[in-house]
Amino acid sequence: MKSIASAPGKVILFGEHFVVYGTKAILCSIDKRITASSQFINEKKAIVKTVLGNKEVRLDELGNLDSISPKFLKPFFYIAYDALRRNSHDKGIELILESEIPHGVGLGSSSAACVAATASVNGLFKKLSKNEILKKSIEAEKTIFKHTSGADSAVSVFGGFLTYDTTSGFQELSFKNNFDLIIANSAQIHNTQRIVNQVKKFKEKNENLFNELCAKEDEIIKNAIHAFTENNLEKMGMLMSENQKLLEQIGVSTEKIRTLINEATKTAYGSKLTGAGGGGCIISLVDKNNTESTLANLRKLADCFVAKVDYDGMVYT
Ligand code: MEV
């Protein structure tokens, strides 16, 4: 028997990094997925296969997570270990992950992989509720990314548009969606954990400034929620550009990102980096009046596509 589940990637419209320190973020999931397929095997091993690398670990060594290398595979062995232990099972497990989400560019591939793997592996025993999947996938991601806010996992589990903060969790954001988001990839691969640590150091050195920036982010998010409900694209675009200025101030933008944003804002309502930054992707807000012109301009500089919003979140197939 195979247990198969998939989960979408995401973009952060407002609030990345500041969400780690308690402000709200606004996110939506996109129509690019990771699919996880797992089955029991006769060998006493956990086998994980991904496009970025494969590994096998003997069941009696599974509890020793620190010895697992490469590190990015740790969450998947943690998921297998946790499921086997809780179900008092001693069968081997093979987990295969297939991805449509470009890796390391801010589109939530790591969280989507943890969500899909948690649902798939646990589904071999008993399908978990979405809330349980969220809790367990955040635990798994924390084995490699201690300070994750959990925002990416929340939107991957539930799909659609959400606001998220670390104290009250997520809330669905409902509004008339008559806009599109263009995603352009700077092709500068980043390491989320490293950039989040860099921001932590910035915060420790500039405590007052960082608090002021958090307050500004709070204000942007409040206005953005309002602009969303009114479907005011000019306002939303302007707020995205304001949010980008805060991200510039905490040092997570790059020259390539600035070049892409300058090009996008010639025609789009607004544009900003999305996710951890240090490269990765930008998002640009457009509608039928400026999608084609913005795409044509950005295509001269980067790979880009129009993202469709995913409303399903994690699904068993
Ligand atoms: C990464 O997609 C988003 C960050 O805010 C980190 C997090 O929320 O865990 C940079």
Tab-separated table of C-alpha atoms and ligand atoms in Angstrom:
chain	number	residue	atom	x	y	z
A	1	MET	CA	0.000	0.000	0.000
A	2	LYS	CA	1.235	3.477	-0.888
A	3	SER	CA	0.285	6.632	0.997
A	4	ILE	CA	0.488	9.689	-1.289
A	5	ALA	CA	0.030	13.348	-0.334
A	6	SER	CA	0.946	16.640	-1.967
A	7	ALA	CA	1.363	20.196	-0.687
A	8	PRO	CA	1.766	23.568	-2.443
A	9	GLY	CA	4.526	26.179	-2.393
A	10	LYS	CA	3.767	29.751	-1.408
A	11	VAL	CA	4.530	33.430	-1.790
A	12	ILE	CA	4.651	35.928	1.065
A	13	LEU	CA	2.817	39.080	0.032
A	14	PHE	CA	3.721	41.017	3.178
A	15	GLY	CA	5.692	40.474	6.383
A	16	GLU	CA	8.541	37.987	5.837
A	17	HIS	CA	11.276	38.100	8.495
A	18	PHE	CA	9.236	40.411	10.755
A	19	VAL	CA	6.799	37.479	11.233
A	20	VAL	CA	9.604	35.591	13.012
A	21	TYR	CA	9.473	38.367	15.681
A	22	GLY	CA	5.711	38.387	16.155
A	23	THR	CA	4.201	40.661	13.465
A	24	LYS	CA	1.549	39.337	11.070
A	25	ALA	CA	2.353	38.142	7.548
A	26	ILE	CA	0.042	37.781	4.538
A	27	LEU	CA	0.677	34.744	2.364
A	28	CYS	CA	-0.930	32.706	-0.379
A	29	SER	CA	-0.205	29.247	-1.720
A	30	ILE	CA	0.573	28.753	-5.417
A	31	ASP	CA	-0.124	26.081	-7.999
A	32	LYS	CA	3.269	24.375	-7.749
A	33	ARG	CA	3.427	21.265	-5.542
A	34	ILE	CA	5.605	18.699	-3.876
A	35	THR	CA	4.275	15.139	-3.889
A	36	ALA	CA	5.341	12.632	-1.236
A	37	SER	CA	4.772	8.932	-1.671
A	38	SER	CA	5.577	6.411	1.055
A	39	GLN	CA	5.279	2.689	1.562
A	40	PHE	CA	6.407	-0.007	3.997
A	41	ILE	CA	9.424	-2.057	2.931
A	42	ASN	CA	10.805	-5.349	4.250
A	43	GLU	CA	14.302	-4.011	4.982
A	44	LYS	CA	14.712	-2.490	8.479
A	45	LYS	CA	15.565	0.913	7.034
A	46	ALA	CA	14.150	4.352	6.324
A	47	ILE	CA	14.931	5.304	2.723
A	48	VAL	CA	14.398	8.891	1.532
A	49	LYS	CA	14.662	9.804	-2.163
A	50	THR	CA	14.534	13.420	-3.375
A	51	VAL	CA	15.665	15.263	-6.509
A	52	LEU	CA	18.473	16.769	-4.415
A	53	GLY	CA	19.767	13.473	-2.990
A	54	ASN	CA	18.924	10.079	-1.504
A	55	LYS	CA	19.804	8.425	1.798
A	56	GLU	CA	19.128	5.237	3.765
A	57	VAL	CA	19.337	4.958	7.551
A	58	ARG	CA	18.986	1.733	9.564
A	59	LEU	CA	15.943	1.795	11.875
A	60	ASP	CA	18.106	1.250	14.967
A	61	GLU	CA	20.069	4.430	14.042
A	62	LEU	CA	17.071	6.596	13.176
A	63	GLY	CA	16.907	8.255	16.601
A	64	ASN	CA	20.385	9.738	16.083
A	65	LEU	CA	19.281	12.646	13.878
A	66	ASP	CA	22.443	14.695	14.407
A	67	SER	CA	24.494	12.210	12.411
A	68	ILE	CA	22.289	12.600	9.315
A	69	SER	CA	23.961	14.263	6.375
A	70	PRO	CA	23.210	16.050	4.102
A	71	LYS	CA	21.315	18.100	6.693
A	72	PHE	CA	18.363	18.992	4.460
A	73	LEU	CA	17.239	15.330	4.689
A	74	LYS	CA	16.929	15.446	8.505
A	75	PRO	CA	13.239	16.471	8.647
A	76	PHE	CA	12.205	13.429	6.584
A	77	PHE	CA	14.040	10.954	8.825
A	78	TYR	CA	12.570	12.757	11.843
A	79	ILE	CA	9.069	12.295	10.336
A	80	ALA	CA	9.696	8.562	9.732
A	81	TYR	CA	11.204	8.089	13.206
A	82	ASP	CA	8.347	9.924	14.936
A	83	ALA	CA	5.627	7.990	13.058
A	84	LEU	CA	7.272	4.574	13.655
A	85	ARG	CA	7.834	5.312	17.356
A	86	ARG	CA	4.312	6.595	18.006
A	87	ASN	CA	2.760	3.609	16.257
A	88	SER	CA	5.143	1.058	17.888
A	89	HIS	CA	6.046	-0.191	14.427
A	90	ASP	CA	9.315	-1.756	13.336
A	91	LYS	CA	8.776	-1.993	9.567
A	92	GLY	CA	11.000	-0.084	7.168
A	93	ILE	CA	9.652	2.918	5.224
A	94	GLU	CA	10.537	4.301	1.812
A	95	LEU	CA	9.617	7.948	1.160
A	96	ILE	CA	9.924	9.512	-2.321
A	97	LEU	CA	9.557	13.268	-2.848
A	98	GLU	CA	8.913	14.815	-6.271
A	99	SER	CA	8.852	18.580	-6.718
A	100	GLU	CA	7.548	21.197	-9.143
A	101	ILE	CA	8.734	24.005	-6.843
A	102	PRO	CA	12.140	25.531	-7.643
A	103	HIS	CA	14.395	24.973	-4.632
A	104	GLY	CA	15.979	27.735	-2.495
A	105	VAL	CA	14.285	30.729	-4.151
A	106	GLY	CA	11.682	31.693	-1.555
A	107	LEU	CA	8.724	29.686	-2.844
A	108	GLY	CA	8.358	27.458	0.216
A	109	SER	CA	9.800	24.216	-1.163
A	110	SER	CA	11.236	23.149	2.197
A	111	SER	CA	7.979	23.640	4.125
A	112	ALA	CA	5.871	22.050	1.370
A	113	ALA	CA	8.204	19.015	1.448
A	114	CYS	CA	7.800	18.718	5.246
A	115	VAL	CA	3.999	19.054	4.982
A	116	ALA	CA	3.656	16.494	2.160
A	117	ALA	CA	6.049	14.050	3.865
A	118	THR	CA	4.280	14.368	7.249
A	119	ALA	CA	0.896	13.647	5.651
A	120	SER	CA	2.214	10.815	3.493
A	121	VAL	CA	4.260	8.929	6.131
A	122	ASN	CA	1.616	9.271	8.863
A	123	GLY	CA	-1.043	8.247	6.338
A	124	LEU	CA	0.567	4.761	6.300
A	125	PHE	CA	-0.817	4.363	9.839
A	126	LYS	CA	-3.709	6.813	10.217
A	127	LYS	CA	-4.539	9.987	8.286
A	128	LEU	CA	-3.932	13.020	10.494
A	129	SER	CA	-6.068	16.170	10.662
A	130	LYS	CA	-4.717	19.306	8.948
A	131	ASN	CA	-3.988	20.876	12.353
A	132	GLU	CA	-1.956	17.815	13.414
A	133	ILE	CA	-0.092	17.842	10.082
A	134	LEU	CA	0.767	21.514	10.597
A	135	LYS	CA	2.072	20.911	14.126
A	136	LYS	CA	4.165	17.900	13.105
A	137	SER	CA	5.549	19.454	9.922
A	138	ILE	CA	6.719	22.540	11.858
A	139	GLU	CA	8.434	20.198	14.385
A	140	ALA	CA	10.131	18.418	11.462
A	141	GLU	CA	11.273	21.663	9.820
A	142	LYS	CA	12.698	22.857	13.135
A	143	THR	CA	15.299	20.031	12.949
A	144	ILE	CA	17.060	22.152	10.301
A	145	PHE	CA	15.529	25.607	10.761
A	146	LYS	CA	15.197	26.299	14.470
A	147	HIS	CA	13.678	29.774	14.158
A	148	THR	CA	11.003	29.097	11.536
A	149	SER	CA	7.846	31.116	12.196
A	150	GLY	CA	5.697	28.317	10.767
A	151	ALA	CA	4.053	30.710	8.298
A	152	ASP	CA	5.127	28.787	5.161
A	153	SER	CA	3.883	25.471	6.570
A	154	ALA	CA	0.521	26.988	7.597
A	155	VAL	CA	-0.274	28.238	4.105
A	156	SER	CA	0.985	24.997	2.540
A	157	VAL	CA	-1.368	22.947	4.761
A	158	PHE	CA	-4.480	25.130	4.404
A	159	GLY	CA	-4.006	26.825	0.999
A	160	GLY	CA	-5.558	30.097	-0.237
A	161	PHE	CA	-4.814	33.498	1.284
A	162	LEU	CA	-3.969	33.681	4.981
A	163	THR	CA	-2.749	36.038	7.609
A	164	TYR	CA	-0.403	34.360	10.057
A	165	ASP	CA	1.332	35.230	13.280
A	166	THR	CA	3.184	33.091	15.769
A	167	THR	CA	0.765	33.788	18.650
A	168	SER	CA	-2.679	33.401	17.103
A	169	GLY	CA	-1.756	31.200	14.104
A	170	PHE	CA	-3.520	31.624	10.780
A	171	GLN	CA	-6.756	33.251	9.633
A	172	GLU	CA	-8.303	32.956	6.200
A	173	LEU	CA	-8.383	36.206	4.261
A	174	SER	CA	-11.406	36.451	2.014
A	175	PHE	CA	-11.769	39.003	-0.743
A	176	LYS	CA	-12.576	39.307	-4.442
A	177	ASN	CA	-9.437	38.224	-6.227
A	178	ASN	CA	-9.139	40.091	-9.515
A	179	PHE	CA	-5.377	40.345	-9.634
A	180	ASP	CA	-2.470	38.173	-10.675
A	181	LEU	CA	0.986	37.764	-9.235
A	182	ILE	CA	4.001	37.487	-11.509
A	183	ILE	CA	6.898	35.587	-9.984
A	184	ALA	CA	10.367	36.350	-11.375
A	185	ASN	CA	13.320	34.234	-10.291
A	186	SER	CA	16.627	36.059	-9.708
A	187	ALA	CA	18.300	32.605	-9.948
A	188	GLN	CA	20.335	33.549	-6.856
A	189	ILE	CA	19.896	30.497	-4.604
A	190	HIS	CA	19.711	31.354	-0.900
A	191	ASN	CA	19.792	29.489	2.381
A	192	THR	CA	16.768	30.563	4.456
A	193	GLN	CA	18.320	29.578	7.783
A	194	ARG	CA	21.474	31.643	7.053
A	195	ILE	CA	19.462	34.745	6.085
A	196	VAL	CA	17.157	34.439	9.095
A	197	ASN	CA	20.304	34.239	11.299
A	198	GLN	CA	21.726	37.303	9.532
A	199	VAL	CA	18.501	39.231	10.350
A	200	LYS	CA	18.716	38.024	13.978
A	201	LYS	CA	22.216	39.538	14.221
A	202	PHE	CA	20.963	42.768	12.601
A	203	LYS	CA	18.157	42.910	15.194
A	204	GLU	CA	20.559	42.306	18.105
A	205	LYS	CA	22.833	45.148	16.906
A	206	ASN	CA	19.986	47.562	16.088
A	207	GLU	CA	17.303	46.796	18.679
A	208	ASN	CA	15.529	50.212	18.510
A	209	LEU	CA	15.616	50.490	14.749
A	210	PHE	CA	14.319	46.920	14.415
A	211	ASN	CA	11.412	47.670	16.777
A	212	GLU	CA	10.544	50.738	14.671
A	213	LEU	CA	10.628	48.614	11.507
A	214	CYS	CA	8.342	46.009	13.151
A	215	ALA	CA	5.879	48.801	14.004
A	216	LYS	CA	6.000	50.015	10.379
A	217	GLU	CA	5.423	46.451	9.142
A	218	ASP	CA	2.417	46.163	11.464
A	219	GLU	CA	0.954	49.328	9.960
A	220	ILE	CA	1.607	48.092	6.401
A	221	ILE	CA	-0.153	44.793	7.156
A	222	LYS	CA	-3.202	46.539	8.680
A	223	ASN	CA	-3.505	48.778	5.614
A	224	ALA	CA	-2.900	45.834	3.275
A	225	ILE	CA	-5.724	43.791	4.844
A	226	HIS	CA	-7.975	46.792	4.287
A	227	ALA	CA	-6.764	47.294	0.708
A	228	PHE	CA	-7.317	43.562	0.062
A	229	THR	CA	-10.930	43.667	1.197
A	230	GLU	CA	-11.539	46.774	-0.934
A	231	ASN	CA	-9.713	45.202	-3.881
A	232	ASN	CA	-7.654	48.366	-4.155
A	233	LEU	CA	-4.713	47.285	-6.325
A	234	GLU	CA	-3.010	50.700	-6.430
A	235	LYS	CA	-2.957	50.772	-2.632
A	236	MET	CA	-1.774	47.167	-2.337
A	237	GLY	CA	0.994	47.812	-4.862
A	238	MET	CA	2.136	50.911	-3.006
A	239	LEU	CA	2.209	48.950	0.274
A	240	MET	CA	4.279	46.197	-1.375
A	241	SER	CA	6.844	48.806	-2.395
A	242	GLU	CA	6.862	50.184	1.176
A	243	ASN	CA	7.378	46.667	2.518
A	244	GLN	CA	10.307	46.245	0.111
A	245	LYS	CA	11.962	49.350	1.634
A	246	LEU	CA	11.859	47.692	5.087
A	247	LEU	CA	13.403	44.526	3.653
A	248	GLU	CA	16.155	46.668	2.077
A	249	GLN	CA	16.824	48.187	5.511
A	250	ILE	CA	17.341	44.818	7.194
A	251	GLY	CA	19.783	43.836	4.449
A	252	VAL	CA	18.001	40.946	2.718
A	253	SER	CA	17.735	42.448	-0.770
A	254	THR	CA	20.359	42.180	-3.527
A	255	GLU	CA	21.430	44.178	-6.591
A	256	LYS	CA	19.717	41.647	-8.884
A	257	ILE	CA	16.476	41.891	-6.850
A	258	ARG	CA	16.576	45.714	-7.093
A	259	THR	CA	17.100	45.522	-10.871
A	260	LEU	CA	14.106	43.184	-11.263
A	261	ILE	CA	11.904	45.338	-9.018
A	262	ASN	CA	12.835	48.530	-10.916
A	263	GLU	CA	11.859	46.846	-14.166
A	264	ALA	CA	8.602	45.442	-12.747
A	265	THR	CA	7.421	48.698	-11.215
A	266	LYS	CA	7.547	50.432	-14.622
A	267	THR	CA	4.208	48.715	-15.302
A	268	ALA	CA	3.054	46.661	-12.263
A	269	TYR	CA	1.079	48.094	-9.297
A	270	GLY	CA	3.888	47.107	-6.943
A	271	SER	CA	6.718	44.646	-6.492
A	272	LYS	CA	8.859	43.197	-3.709
A	273	LEU	CA	11.044	40.236	-2.896
A	274	THR	CA	9.214	37.256	-1.411
A	275	GLY	CA	10.459	34.825	1.251
A	276	ALA	CA	13.870	35.039	2.871
A	277	GLY	CA	15.543	37.210	0.209
A	278	GLY	CA	19.311	37.216	-0.360
A	279	GLY	CA	18.266	36.416	-3.946
A	280	GLY	CA	15.299	34.180	-4.617
A	281	CYS	CA	12.163	35.529	-6.258
A	282	ILE	CA	10.269	38.792	-6.555
A	283	ILE	CA	6.498	39.089	-6.853
A	284	SER	CA	4.732	41.784	-8.859
A	285	LEU	CA	1.076	42.717	-8.517
A	286	VAL	CA	-0.763	43.022	-11.843
A	287	ASP	CA	-4.189	42.606	-13.434
A	288	LYS	CA	-5.458	42.277	-17.002
A	289	ASN	CA	-4.258	45.828	-17.789
A	290	ASN	CA	-0.580	45.250	-17.098
A	291	THR	CA	0.137	41.488	-16.926
A	292	GLU	CA	1.453	41.203	-20.496
A	293	SER	CA	3.562	44.369	-20.420
A	294	THR	CA	5.117	43.438	-17.042
A	295	LEU	CA	5.839	39.877	-18.189
A	296	ALA	CA	7.442	41.141	-21.410
A	297	ASN	CA	9.722	43.526	-19.481
A	298	LEU	CA	10.713	40.993	-16.817
A	299	ARG	CA	11.323	38.188	-19.317
A	300	LYS	CA	14.264	40.173	-20.699
A	301	LEU	CA	15.947	39.770	-17.286
A	302	ALA	CA	14.717	36.590	-15.587
A	303	ASP	CA	12.617	33.439	-15.740
A	304	CYS	CA	9.088	34.392	-14.785
A	305	PHE	CA	5.541	33.068	-14.670
A	306	VAL	CA	2.048	34.108	-13.606
A	307	ALA	CA	1.218	32.317	-10.335
A	308	LYS	CA	-2.237	30.871	-9.863
A	309	VAL	CA	-3.495	30.772	-6.292
A	310	ASP	CA	-3.977	27.253	-4.893
A	311	TYR	CA	-7.063	26.940	-2.684
A	312	ASP	CA	-6.654	23.258	-1.710
A	313	GLY	CA	-3.524	23.238	0.424
A	314	MET	CA	-2.279	19.791	1.422
A	315	VAL	CA	-4.275	16.916	-0.135
A	316	TYR	CA	-4.147	13.125	0.038
A	317	THR	CA	-4.318	11.531	-3.413
B	1	MEV	C1	10.703	32.355	4.649
B	1	MEV	O1	9.858	31.947	3.567
B	1	MEV	C2	9.967	33.320	5.519
B	1	MEV	C3	10.768	33.911	6.680
B	1	MEV	O2	9.941	34.901	7.293
B	1	MEV	C4	11.140	32.865	7.708
B	1	MEV	C5	9.937	32.324	8.486
B	1	MEV	O3	8.888	32.955	8.535
B	1	MEV	O4	10.101	31.243	9.062
B	1	MEV	C6	12.033	34.594	6.194
